[in-house]
Amino acid sequence: MKKLPLFLLVLMLVSLTASYGQASSVYVVEPVLVNQPAYSGMNFYVYRPYNLPEGWYVTFDGYPVARTSSGVWVYGSMSGNGLVRTAYVVGSVDPASFPLARYPVPAAVSSVNHVQVLSFAGVSRNELLQPVPPSMPSSAGMILPTYMPSWAVNPSFNAIGSWSRLVDRMGILDNPRVPIAWKGDRPQALFAWTGKSWYQMTSSSIDIPERPSEMLKNHLYSLTRMVHGNNMRWSDTDTPLLAHQAAVWGYLWMGRLSPLADN
């Protein structure tokens, strides 16, 4: 007779374990440490409230994030009543400086009126948000651009926006400080802006593709000479504008990168 309660206890534990496994696939209450493959060694915590769409999580500072098909974590933004993935990679920008959505605080429930927390609508996995261009209202009430850098109206620079076959991400090289663009973890080519044109860098071996950091090391001297020869000076105040433009083109924004980093 003493074995029966123990047997029932085992059955109860198995049942609770199965129930917890099913619930955890719906939402994650406890913070989970995730890896950002875009940056070697970067980790951050996320959790998943019950009323977020499948595949979406929230960071500790309140911003929705999701993974792309390549595994890179990106921020989300509102589109109508739903969330869409942006091209801003987590860790590359200060989300407060960009048009990114914060996950709303759940509505308070009083003893009289019960307020229902609305769920987000479904989101297309391939949809990318094109952020609103930086602007400010004029005295006449019209929306005018606050600043237009020279590269923004340079046809040679903007040609990179149509190179989706060879480019899917952009960033700023730390030294020399220039915009760079490439595709995937082992790209066919890496492009750096020299002030007059895009300098194409390729792998030292045709048969063995290299990482962007390896490709940069092999071409860094030539790139530096061209940048200095063209009197190229990149202003850090232009970086948020370039991040916005990269998102408009549908490219992931990778932030500032070091030639010696393993990216």
PDB file of C-alpha atoms in Angstrom, residues 150 176-178 193-196 223-235:
ATOM      1  CA  SER A 150      27.496  64.281 -50.205  1.00  0.00           C
ATOM      2  CA  PRO A 176      40.474  53.327 -41.928  1.00  0.00           C
ATOM      3  CA  ARG A 177      36.979  54.667 -41.156  1.00  0.00           C
ATOM      4  CA  VAL A 178      35.073  53.842 -44.346  1.00  0.00           C
ATOM      5  CA  TRP A 193      34.201  53.079 -50.182  1.00  0.00           C
ATOM      6  CA  THR A 194      37.390  55.062 -50.925  1.00  0.00           C
ATOM      7  CA  GLY A 195      35.771  58.455 -51.385  1.00  0.00           C
ATOM      8  CA  LYS A 196      35.521  58.183 -55.189  1.00  0.00           C
ATOM      9  CA  LEU A 223      42.778  50.282 -49.076  1.00  0.00           C
ATOM     10  CA  THR A 224      44.467  52.693 -46.658  1.00  0.00           C
ATOM     11  CA  ARG A 225      46.599  54.163 -49.442  1.00  0.00           C
ATOM     12  CA  MET A 226      43.549  54.773 -51.651  1.00  0.00           C
ATOM     13  CA  VAL A 227      41.572  56.344 -48.810  1.00  0.00           C
ATOM     14  CA  HIS A 228      44.428  58.718 -47.964  1.00  0.00           C
ATOM     15  CA  GLY A 229      45.103  59.455 -51.633  1.00  0.00           C
ATOM     16  CA  ASN A 230      41.469  60.474 -52.142  1.00  0.00           C
ATOM     17  CA  ASN A 231      41.460  62.539 -48.916  1.00  0.00           C
ATOM     18  CA  MET A 232      38.548  60.421 -47.717  1.00  0.00           C
ATOM     19  CA  ARG A 233      37.240  61.566 -44.317  1.00  0.00           C
ATOM     20  CA  TRP A 234      34.224  59.793 -42.908  1.00  0.00           C
ATOM     21  CA  SER A 235      32.146  61.746 -40.371  1.00  0.00           C
TER      22      SER A 235
END
